[in-house]
Amino acid sequence: MEQPSSKRFIAIGSMLFALFFGAGNLIFPAAMGQSAGANVWWAVLGFCVTGVGLPLLGIIAVGYSGCRDLREVASRVHPLYGLFYTVVCYMAIGPCFAIPRTGTVSFEIAVRPFLGADPSAFALPIFLAFFLGISCWLAASPSKLVDRIGKFLTPALLVTLAVMIVMSFATPMGDFQAPGKAYDEPIKAAFQGVLDGYNTLDAIAALVFATLIVNSVKEIGFTDPKAISSQVMKSGMLACLLLALVYISIAKIGAESVAAIGMQDTGAPVLAESAKVFFGSFGAYLLAAIVLLACITTAVGLLTCCAAFFMQLTGKFTYVQWVIGFTVISYLIGLFGLKTIIVSTIPVLMFIYPLCVALIALIFLHKFFGGRQCVYAWTMGFTFVMALVNGAETAGISMTGLEEVLKAYVPLHTYGMGWIPFAIVGFVIGLIWKVAVPAKAAECCRLICKTTFNCFCCPPGVFFGRFFLLAKK
């Protein structure tokens, strides 16, 4: 059987870029550029690590693992953890944060500037109903996803965005200003850029979208595993290259905009005011087109993936019913507004992202430690502890002196990366455990843990067995 054209990765890569490129990809680089000022390139470097590098690694990792989906990958730690982490990720990139954010960012940039200084209280609810209604309709027929997004919407998006970027280079708005406190040193700016990249949610989305990309490659006729992997890698690289170019350009616009429009609260007004400077009133219409195209395509992809996952997980309700249900939930959360959504998202991301990065690393190291569950469990267990601390600190929860101890004795904790040494320690302990407990004994332990939770010879048994024994007493 003749293989399909190898150039199909261009359409799939364009679709993947469109799915990634949404609300956060617009507003966060712009806001970071304003704050980073003269150190913007260091901040962009860090931003691209988590906003470009991690999504690419996530896509490749899922393909490399040979697993069907994120849940199967995460279940290498433990089946209960696989279910927990997958549900958390889908809800974060779906109806709880990402989908409502696409709608509210679209409103703030594409609609609010046309409503005057005091817009009606009904403006946001009406717009969200329109925005999410269109997204729901597109997501209801996923078989047309590649054609609708990869072939039509993405080229239109790239053309409109390119016009604004070219103007920013032809007529810069001003010079870079002095960096803010979080970016006042190059190294600090780079680390802060890494944390800023969390806000895009792209590394988490990559673990989900990878399944969609693999299936898209298979649907167009590729059957050989090596050919499938090659197409997935090419598609991911194309999408991430486009993302990097966009991030660099938008961050540059933000860094140069302070002199012309002043410091803004979020990236949304940065882009809206910058467009007016470049193009006058026409700029507002141009930016509206960019935002609507970017955010609708992202919302469609997220609705599609979330509905398919929960339909398969529960075995209840149809795909369309799940799409409609998540659309309604997204609408209700979106009514709280962009600022509330952003503030509530950050602590959750500080918890989820370390677990995401650690899991990706373990996937690539899988063959090195023979895929032993103990290594997965110990590494993720230690990472989980610090991820929980990071999330609590970001949420403003008092740690009663613990924060000062961590800053003094845990490397990188000052930069929000204290989970890295914890993950390394867990990995080392896992390797020691692997040597101490033979593979056959560990397999017996896993079987016992799944039925009685009373085994103490493997990490899941330690964590879950003690809990259930205490519960029985």
Short mmCIF file of C-alpha atoms in Angstrom, two decimals:
data_model
loop_
_atom_site.label_atom_id
_atom_site.label_comp_id
_atom_site.label_asym_id
_atom_site.label_seq_id
_atom_site.Cartn_x
_atom_site.Cartn_y
_atom_site.Cartn_z
CA MET A 1 0.00 0.00 0.00
CA GLU A 2 1.37 3.39 -1.00
CA GLN A 3 2.19 5.72 1.87
CA PRO A 4 0.52 9.14 1.87
CA SER A 5 2.48 12.28 1.15
CA SER A 6 5.06 13.02 3.83
CA LYS A 7 4.23 16.72 3.49
CA ARG A 8 0.96 16.24 5.36
CA PHE A 9 2.89 17.07 8.54
CA ILE A 10 2.65 20.73 7.45
CA ALA A 11 -1.17 20.71 7.74
CA ILE A 12 -1.05 18.73 10.98
CA GLY A 13 1.69 20.96 12.41
CA SER A 14 -0.37 24.02 11.48
CA MET A 15 -3.37 22.50 13.24
CA LEU A 16 -1.26 21.78 16.32
CA PHE A 17 0.06 25.35 16.35
CA ALA A 18 -3.50 26.66 16.12
CA LEU A 19 -4.58 24.42 19.00
CA PHE A 20 -1.68 25.63 21.15
CA PHE A 21 -1.87 29.27 20.18
CA GLY A 22 -4.65 30.81 22.20
CA ALA A 23 -5.33 33.26 24.97
CA GLY A 24 -2.26 32.73 27.13
CA ASN A 25 0.06 32.71 24.15
CA LEU A 26 -1.06 36.23 23.37
CA ILE A 27 -1.30 37.99 26.71
CA PHE A 28 1.50 36.46 28.79
CA PRO A 29 4.47 37.20 26.47
CA ALA A 30 3.21 40.77 26.09
CA ALA A 31 2.91 41.30 29.85
CA MET A 32 6.28 39.64 30.42
CA GLY A 33 7.89 41.91 27.83
CA GLN A 34 6.64 45.02 29.63
CA SER A 35 7.95 43.83 33.00
CA ALA A 36 11.26 42.43 31.73
CA GLY A 37 12.24 45.57 29.82
CA ALA A 38 15.95 45.53 28.99
CA ASN A 39 16.23 41.90 30.13
CA VAL A 40 13.43 40.79 27.84
CA TRP A 41 15.63 38.40 25.83
CA TRP A 42 16.65 36.54 28.99
CA ALA A 43 13.01 36.31 29.98
CA VAL A 44 12.05 35.09 26.51
CA LEU A 45 14.76 32.42 26.76
CA GLY A 46 13.20 31.08 29.94
CA PHE A 47 9.68 31.46 28.55
CA CYS A 48 10.57 29.35 25.52
CA VAL A 49 11.87 26.56 27.77
CA THR A 50 8.41 25.94 29.23
CA GLY A 51 6.34 27.50 26.46
CA VAL A 52 8.10 25.84 23.50
CA GLY A 53 10.60 23.19 24.63
CA LEU A 54 8.33 21.37 27.06
CA PRO A 55 5.34 21.13 24.69
CA LEU A 56 7.63 19.67 22.02
CA LEU A 57 9.13 17.19 24.47
CA GLY A 58 5.65 16.31 25.72
CA ILE A 59 4.43 15.43 22.23
CA ILE A 60 7.54 13.40 21.47
CA ALA A 61 7.42 11.70 24.88
CA VAL A 62 3.88 10.38 24.46
CA GLY A 63 4.77 9.03 21.02
CA TYR A 64 8.00 7.55 22.36
CA SER A 65 6.24 5.88 25.29
CA GLY A 66 4.03 3.79 23.05
CA CYS A 67 1.11 4.50 25.37
CA ARG A 68 -2.35 5.25 24.08
CA ASP A 69 -2.95 8.39 26.12
CA LEU A 70 -1.91 10.49 29.10
CA ARG A 71 -3.70 8.27 31.61
CA GLU A 72 -1.78 5.21 30.50
CA VAL A 73 1.50 7.12 30.74
CA ALA A 74 0.74 8.52 34.22
CA SER A 75 -0.41 5.07 35.39
CA ARG A 76 3.19 3.96 35.25
CA VAL A 77 3.41 5.66 38.65
CA HIS A 78 0.25 3.97 39.93
CA PRO A 79 -3.23 3.46 38.40
CA LEU A 80 -4.82 5.74 41.01
CA TYR A 81 -2.24 8.44 40.32
CA GLY A 82 -2.81 8.03 36.58
CA LEU A 83 -6.52 8.68 37.02
CA PHE A 84 -5.96 11.58 39.42
CA TYR A 85 -3.36 13.41 37.35
CA THR A 86 -5.17 12.93 34.06
CA VAL A 87 -8.46 14.27 35.40
CA VAL A 88 -6.67 17.28 36.95
CA CYS A 89 -4.90 18.05 33.66
CA TYR A 90 -8.03 17.77 31.55
CA MET A 91 -10.03 19.98 33.89
CA ALA A 92 -7.21 22.57 33.98
CA ILE A 93 -6.81 22.81 30.20
CA GLY A 94 -10.53 22.44 29.75
CA PRO A 95 -13.57 23.93 31.45
CA CYS A 96 -11.91 25.12 34.67
CA PHE A 97 -9.25 27.47 33.28
CA ALA A 98 -8.15 27.36 29.65
CA ILE A 99 -11.48 27.37 27.82
CA PRO A 100 -13.01 30.20 29.90
CA ARG A 101 -9.74 32.11 29.51
CA THR A 102 -9.94 31.94 25.72
CA GLY A 103 -13.37 33.54 25.83
CA THR A 104 -12.54 36.26 28.35
CA VAL A 105 -9.30 37.24 26.59
CA SER A 106 -11.19 37.48 23.31
CA PHE A 107 -13.68 39.78 25.00
CA GLU A 108 -11.02 42.00 26.59
CA ILE A 109 -9.11 42.50 23.34
CA ALA A 110 -11.61 42.03 20.53
CA VAL A 111 -14.80 43.48 22.02
CA ARG A 112 -14.23 45.65 25.08
CA PRO A 113 -12.21 48.38 23.23
CA PHE A 114 -15.30 49.07 21.08
CA LEU A 115 -17.69 49.43 24.03
CA GLY A 116 -16.39 52.64 25.56
CA ALA A 117 -15.23 53.33 29.10
CA ASP A 118 -18.28 51.81 30.82
CA PRO A 119 -19.45 48.69 28.96
CA SER A 120 -22.78 47.08 29.76
CA ALA A 121 -22.85 44.32 32.37
CA PHE A 122 -24.49 42.11 29.76
CA ALA A 123 -21.65 42.50 27.24
CA LEU A 124 -19.46 39.68 28.58
CA PRO A 125 -22.31 37.15 29.02
CA ILE A 126 -23.61 37.82 25.50
CA PHE A 127 -20.16 37.59 23.92
CA LEU A 128 -19.27 34.38 25.78
CA ALA A 129 -22.52 32.80 24.59
CA PHE A 130 -21.57 33.64 20.98
CA PHE A 131 -17.91 32.65 21.32
CA LEU A 132 -18.49 29.34 23.10
CA GLY A 133 -21.49 28.54 20.89
CA ILE A 134 -19.30 28.70 17.77
CA SER A 135 -16.61 26.65 19.51
CA CYS A 136 -19.17 24.06 20.56
CA TRP A 137 -20.44 23.71 16.98
CA LEU A 138 -16.95 23.22 15.56
CA ALA A 139 -16.01 20.73 18.28
CA ALA A 140 -19.17 18.68 17.69
CA SER A 141 -17.72 17.25 14.46
CA PRO A 142 -14.05 16.38 15.21
CA SER A 143 -13.60 14.47 11.95
CA LYS A 144 -13.38 17.84 10.20
CA LEU A 145 -10.86 19.27 12.69
CA VAL A 146 -7.76 19.02 10.50
CA ASP A 147 -9.48 20.53 7.46
CA ARG A 148 -11.22 23.37 9.30
CA ILE A 149 -8.30 24.40 11.47
CA GLY A 150 -5.15 23.22 9.69
CA LYS A 151 -6.14 24.33 6.19
CA PHE A 152 -8.20 27.48 6.68
CA LEU A 153 -8.06 29.16 10.07
CA THR A 154 -4.34 28.80 10.76
CA PRO A 155 -3.12 30.48 7.53
CA ALA A 156 -5.53 33.36 8.15
CA LEU A 157 -4.25 33.64 11.70
CA LEU A 158 -0.61 33.69 10.63
CA VAL A 159 -1.21 36.36 7.98
CA THR A 160 -2.98 38.75 10.33
CA LEU A 161 -0.40 38.21 13.07
CA ALA A 162 2.51 38.67 10.66
CA VAL A 163 1.24 42.12 9.64
CA MET A 164 1.36 43.39 13.20
CA ILE A 165 4.79 41.86 13.84
CA VAL A 166 6.26 43.41 10.69
CA MET A 167 4.97 46.81 11.73
CA SER A 168 6.58 46.40 15.16
CA PHE A 169 9.97 45.98 13.49
CA ALA A 170 9.40 48.71 10.91
CA THR A 171 8.23 51.33 13.41
CA PRO A 172 9.14 50.38 17.00
CA MET A 173 7.11 52.14 19.69
CA GLY A 174 10.10 52.97 21.87
CA ASP A 175 13.20 51.72 23.68
CA PHE A 176 13.34 48.99 26.29
CA GLN A 177 12.68 50.31 29.78
CA ALA A 178 14.33 49.34 33.08
CA PRO A 179 13.29 45.81 34.12
CA GLY A 180 10.92 45.17 37.01
CA LYS A 181 12.00 43.62 40.30
CA ALA A 182 11.38 40.03 39.22
CA TYR A 183 13.50 40.58 36.10
CA ASP A 184 16.20 42.97 37.37
CA GLU A 185 19.03 40.45 36.84
CA PRO A 186 19.57 38.28 33.75
CA ILE A 187 19.44 34.97 35.66
CA LYS A 188 16.37 36.06 37.63
CA ALA A 189 14.72 37.14 34.39
CA ALA A 190 15.40 33.75 32.82
CA PHE A 191 13.97 31.83 35.79
CA GLN A 192 10.97 34.13 35.96
CA GLY A 193 10.46 33.55 32.25
CA VAL A 194 10.34 29.82 32.93
CA LEU A 195 7.57 30.38 35.48
CA ASP A 196 5.77 32.77 33.14
CA GLY A 197 5.76 30.00 30.53
CA TYR A 198 3.68 27.86 32.89
CA ASN A 199 0.75 30.17 32.24
CA THR A 200 0.42 29.07 28.63
CA LEU A 201 -0.64 25.57 29.80
CA ASP A 202 1.00 24.25 26.63
CA ALA A 203 3.17 21.55 28.22
CA ILE A 204 0.08 20.07 29.87
CA ALA A 205 -1.93 20.45 26.68
CA ALA A 206 0.85 18.72 24.72
CA LEU A 207 0.39 15.52 26.72
CA VAL A 208 -3.27 15.63 25.71
CA PHE A 209 -2.91 16.86 22.13
CA ALA A 210 -0.25 14.23 21.39
CA THR A 211 -2.97 11.58 21.18
CA LEU A 212 -4.95 13.75 18.75
CA ILE A 213 -1.87 14.26 16.57
CA VAL A 214 -0.98 10.56 16.53
CA ASN A 215 -4.54 9.67 15.55
CA SER A 216 -4.54 12.36 12.84
CA VAL A 217 -1.35 10.89 11.37
CA LYS A 218 -2.89 7.41 11.39
CA GLU A 219 -6.13 8.64 9.82
CA ILE A 220 -4.34 10.05 6.78
CA GLY A 221 -2.82 6.64 6.04
CA PHE A 222 0.47 6.21 7.93
CA THR A 223 0.75 2.73 9.46
CA ASP A 224 4.46 2.11 10.03
CA PRO A 225 5.43 3.04 13.64
CA LYS A 226 8.62 4.77 12.50
CA ALA A 227 6.74 6.79 9.91
CA ILE A 228 4.12 7.76 12.46
CA SER A 229 6.80 8.87 14.93
CA SER A 230 8.56 10.85 12.22
CA GLN A 231 5.36 12.66 11.21
CA VAL A 232 4.48 13.41 14.84
CA MET A 233 7.96 14.81 15.51
CA LYS A 234 7.92 16.95 12.37
CA SER A 235 4.46 18.28 13.18
CA GLY A 236 5.51 19.11 16.73
CA MET A 237 8.70 20.84 15.62
CA LEU A 238 6.83 22.96 13.08
CA ALA A 239 4.21 24.01 15.63
CA CYS A 240 6.79 24.84 18.30
CA LEU A 241 8.97 26.80 15.85
CA LEU A 242 5.98 28.97 14.99
CA LEU A 243 5.23 29.38 18.70
CA ALA A 244 8.79 30.51 19.40
CA LEU A 245 8.67 33.13 16.65
CA VAL A 246 5.37 34.46 17.96
CA TYR A 247 6.59 34.60 21.58
CA ILE A 248 9.77 36.46 20.66
CA SER A 249 7.86 38.99 18.56
CA ILE A 250 5.08 39.62 21.07
CA ALA A 251 7.54 39.93 23.97
CA LYS A 252 9.50 42.49 21.91
CA ILE A 253 6.31 44.46 21.29
CA GLY A 254 5.56 44.43 25.01
CA ALA A 255 9.07 45.55 25.97
CA GLU A 256 8.94 48.49 23.55
CA SER A 257 5.39 49.52 24.43
CA VAL A 258 5.98 51.02 27.89
CA ALA A 259 7.18 54.36 26.57
CA ALA A 260 4.10 54.69 24.33
CA ILE A 261 1.24 53.25 26.39
CA GLY A 262 2.62 52.93 29.93
CA MET A 263 2.55 49.85 32.20
CA GLN A 264 -0.65 47.81 31.93
CA ASP A 265 -2.22 45.36 34.39
CA THR A 266 -2.33 42.42 31.97
CA GLY A 267 -1.18 41.56 28.48
CA ALA A 268 -4.62 42.12 26.98
CA PRO A 269 -4.54 45.95 27.07
CA VAL A 270 -0.86 45.85 26.03
CA LEU A 271 -1.83 44.25 22.74
CA ALA A 272 -4.96 46.34 22.27
CA GLU A 273 -3.18 49.67 22.84
CA SER A 274 -0.16 48.61 20.77
CA ALA A 275 -2.39 47.80 17.82
CA LYS A 276 -3.89 51.29 18.02
CA VAL A 277 -0.40 52.82 18.02
CA PHE A 278 0.64 50.84 14.93
CA PHE A 279 -2.53 51.09 12.85
CA GLY A 280 -4.87 53.58 14.52
CA SER A 281 -8.51 52.50 14.67
CA PHE A 282 -7.81 49.83 12.05
CA GLY A 283 -5.42 48.22 14.51
CA ALA A 284 -8.24 47.36 16.87
CA TYR A 285 -10.06 45.46 14.11
CA LEU A 286 -6.88 43.67 13.06
CA LEU A 287 -6.15 42.56 16.61
CA ALA A 288 -9.76 41.45 17.06
CA ALA A 289 -9.37 39.11 14.09
CA ILE A 290 -6.12 37.70 15.49
CA VAL A 291 -7.56 37.06 18.91
CA LEU A 292 -10.82 35.52 17.75
CA LEU A 293 -9.07 33.15 15.35
CA ALA A 294 -6.48 32.11 17.88
CA CYS A 295 -8.84 31.62 20.79
CA ILE A 296 -11.65 29.88 18.93
CA THR A 297 -9.26 27.30 17.48
CA THR A 298 -7.83 26.62 20.92
CA ALA A 299 -11.27 26.34 22.50
CA VAL A 300 -12.35 23.87 19.81
CA GLY A 301 -9.35 21.65 20.43
CA LEU A 302 -9.80 21.69 24.18
CA LEU A 303 -13.50 20.90 24.00
CA THR A 304 -12.78 18.04 21.61
CA CYS A 305 -10.11 16.42 23.75
CA CYS A 306 -11.96 16.85 27.06
CA ALA A 307 -15.24 15.48 25.73
CA ALA A 308 -13.58 12.45 24.15
CA PHE A 309 -11.64 11.67 27.32
CA PHE A 310 -14.51 11.87 29.77
CA MET A 311 -16.84 9.95 27.46
CA GLN A 312 -14.29 7.13 27.34
CA LEU A 313 -13.54 7.37 31.07
CA THR A 314 -17.12 7.20 32.31
CA GLY A 315 -18.87 5.33 29.51
CA LYS A 316 -21.83 7.61 30.06
CA PHE A 317 -23.41 10.24 27.82
CA THR A 318 -22.54 10.85 24.18
CA TYR A 319 -19.61 12.84 22.86
CA VAL A 320 -21.87 15.74 21.85
CA GLN A 321 -23.46 15.79 25.30
CA TRP A 322 -20.02 16.09 26.92
CA VAL A 323 -19.11 18.91 24.52
CA ILE A 324 -22.28 20.77 25.44
CA GLY A 325 -21.75 20.13 29.16
CA PHE A 326 -18.20 21.46 29.16
CA THR A 327 -19.31 24.44 27.09
CA VAL A 328 -21.87 25.33 29.76
CA ILE A 329 -19.33 24.93 32.59
CA SER A 330 -16.82 27.08 30.69
CA TYR A 331 -19.47 29.73 30.18
CA LEU A 332 -20.33 29.91 33.88
CA ILE A 333 -16.67 30.17 34.94
CA GLY A 334 -15.97 32.73 32.22
CA LEU A 335 -18.55 35.04 33.76
CA PHE A 336 -16.09 35.71 36.63
CA GLY A 337 -13.84 37.61 34.20
CA LEU A 338 -10.25 37.39 33.01
CA LYS A 339 -8.50 38.74 36.10
CA THR A 340 -10.14 36.25 38.47
CA ILE A 341 -9.37 33.34 36.17
CA ILE A 342 -5.68 34.30 35.87
CA VAL A 343 -5.22 34.75 39.61
CA SER A 344 -6.86 31.42 40.44
CA THR A 345 -4.90 29.55 37.76
CA ILE A 346 -1.35 30.33 38.93
CA PRO A 347 -1.31 28.26 42.17
CA VAL A 348 -2.76 25.27 40.32
CA LEU A 349 -0.10 25.53 37.62
CA MET A 350 2.67 25.71 40.22
CA PHE A 351 1.36 22.34 41.42
CA ILE A 352 0.71 20.68 38.06
CA TYR A 353 3.78 21.73 36.07
CA PRO A 354 6.50 20.10 38.22
CA LEU A 355 4.58 16.81 37.97
CA CYS A 356 4.33 17.28 34.21
CA VAL A 357 8.04 17.94 33.74
CA ALA A 358 9.07 15.06 36.00
CA LEU A 359 6.79 12.65 34.13
CA ILE A 360 8.19 13.70 30.74
CA ALA A 361 11.74 13.17 32.02
CA LEU A 362 10.87 9.72 33.34
CA ILE A 363 9.35 8.72 29.99
CA PHE A 364 12.64 9.42 28.22
CA LEU A 365 14.60 7.64 30.97
CA HIS A 366 12.20 4.67 30.99
CA LYS A 367 14.63 2.24 29.34
CA PHE A 368 17.51 3.40 31.54
CA PHE A 369 15.86 2.05 34.70
CA GLY A 370 13.99 -0.77 33.00
CA GLY A 371 10.60 0.88 33.43
CA ARG A 372 10.44 -0.12 37.09
CA GLN A 373 7.44 1.33 38.88
CA CYS A 374 9.45 2.06 42.02
CA VAL A 375 11.51 4.68 40.17
CA TYR A 376 8.37 6.34 38.84
CA ALA A 377 6.70 6.25 42.26
CA TRP A 378 9.59 7.61 44.32
CA THR A 379 10.41 10.36 41.81
CA MET A 380 6.83 11.51 41.47
CA GLY A 381 6.24 11.17 45.22
CA PHE A 382 9.06 13.57 46.09
CA THR A 383 8.06 15.91 43.25
CA PHE A 384 4.46 15.85 44.46
CA VAL A 385 5.48 17.11 47.92
CA MET A 386 7.30 20.17 46.60
CA ALA A 387 4.67 20.80 43.92
CA LEU A 388 2.09 20.95 46.69
CA VAL A 389 4.29 23.39 48.64
CA ASN A 390 4.76 25.56 45.54
CA GLY A 391 1.04 25.70 44.94
CA ALA A 392 0.29 26.54 48.57
CA GLU A 393 2.92 29.30 48.69
CA THR A 394 1.63 30.85 45.47
CA ALA A 395 -1.90 30.76 46.83
CA GLY A 396 -0.74 32.74 49.86
CA ILE A 397 -1.24 29.91 52.36
CA SER A 398 0.98 30.40 55.42
CA MET A 399 3.67 27.71 55.72
CA THR A 400 4.58 28.61 59.34
CA GLY A 401 8.30 29.09 58.81
CA LEU A 402 8.67 26.24 56.34
CA GLU A 403 9.25 28.65 53.47
CA GLU A 404 12.35 30.15 55.15
CA VAL A 405 13.76 26.67 55.81
CA LEU A 406 13.24 25.68 52.18
CA LYS A 407 14.87 28.87 50.92
CA ALA A 408 17.89 28.26 53.14
CA TYR A 409 18.43 24.55 52.45
CA VAL A 410 16.73 23.64 49.15
CA PRO A 411 18.58 24.78 46.02
CA LEU A 412 16.53 26.74 43.47
CA HIS A 413 13.56 27.15 45.81
CA THR A 414 14.00 30.92 45.69
CA TYR A 415 13.32 30.74 41.96
CA GLY A 416 10.27 28.49 42.37
CA MET A 417 12.24 25.45 41.22
CA GLY A 418 12.82 23.69 44.53
CA TRP A 419 10.99 20.65 43.20
CA ILE A 420 13.94 19.84 40.91
CA PRO A 421 16.38 18.70 43.67
CA PHE A 422 13.48 16.89 45.35
CA ALA A 423 12.74 15.03 42.12
CA ILE A 424 16.40 14.10 41.73
CA VAL A 425 16.53 12.74 45.28
CA GLY A 426 13.38 10.71 44.64
CA PHE A 427 14.87 9.37 41.40
CA VAL A 428 18.04 8.27 43.18
CA ILE A 429 16.06 6.57 45.94
CA GLY A 430 14.00 4.84 43.27
CA LEU A 431 17.14 3.50 41.61
CA ILE A 432 18.40 2.20 44.98
CA TRP A 433 15.01 0.60 45.61
CA LYS A 434 15.17 -0.98 42.15
CA VAL A 435 18.46 -2.69 43.05
CA ALA A 436 17.28 -3.71 46.53
CA VAL A 437 13.95 -5.21 45.45
CA PRO A 438 14.13 -7.72 42.56
CA ALA A 439 11.76 -7.23 39.63
CA LYS A 440 9.80 -10.45 40.32
CA ALA A 441 9.21 -9.48 43.95
CA ALA A 442 8.11 -6.02 42.86
CA GLU A 443 5.62 -7.53 40.39
CA CYS A 444 4.11 -9.63 43.17
CA CYS A 445 3.89 -6.50 45.29
CA ARG A 446 2.01 -4.67 42.57
CA LEU A 447 -0.52 -7.47 42.30
CA ILE A 448 -1.03 -7.46 46.06
CA CYS A 449 -1.34 -3.67 46.17
CA LYS A 450 -4.06 -3.70 43.53
CA THR A 451 -6.21 -6.07 45.58
CA THR A 452 -5.50 -5.58 49.28
CA PHE A 453 -3.27 -2.47 49.57
CA ASN A 454 -1.46 -4.28 52.42
CA CYS A 455 1.92 -4.73 50.73
CA PHE A 456 4.90 -2.75 52.06
CA CYS A 457 7.55 -3.92 49.56
CA CYS A 458 6.94 -1.33 46.83
CA PRO A 459 6.26 2.42 46.96
CA PRO A 460 2.54 2.20 46.12
CA GLY A 461 2.18 -0.31 48.91
CA VAL A 462 3.95 1.99 51.33
CA PHE A 463 1.82 5.00 50.42
CA PHE A 464 -1.56 3.32 50.04
CA GLY A 465 -1.17 0.24 52.23
CA ARG A 466 -0.50 2.19 55.43
CA PHE A 467 -3.48 4.42 54.79
CA PHE A 468 -5.88 1.51 54.39
CA LEU A 469 -4.45 -0.37 57.38
CA LEU A 470 -4.99 2.69 59.55
CA ALA A 471 -8.51 3.02 58.16
CA LYS A 472 -9.28 -0.60 59.16
CA LYS A 473 -8.25 -0.05 62.79
#
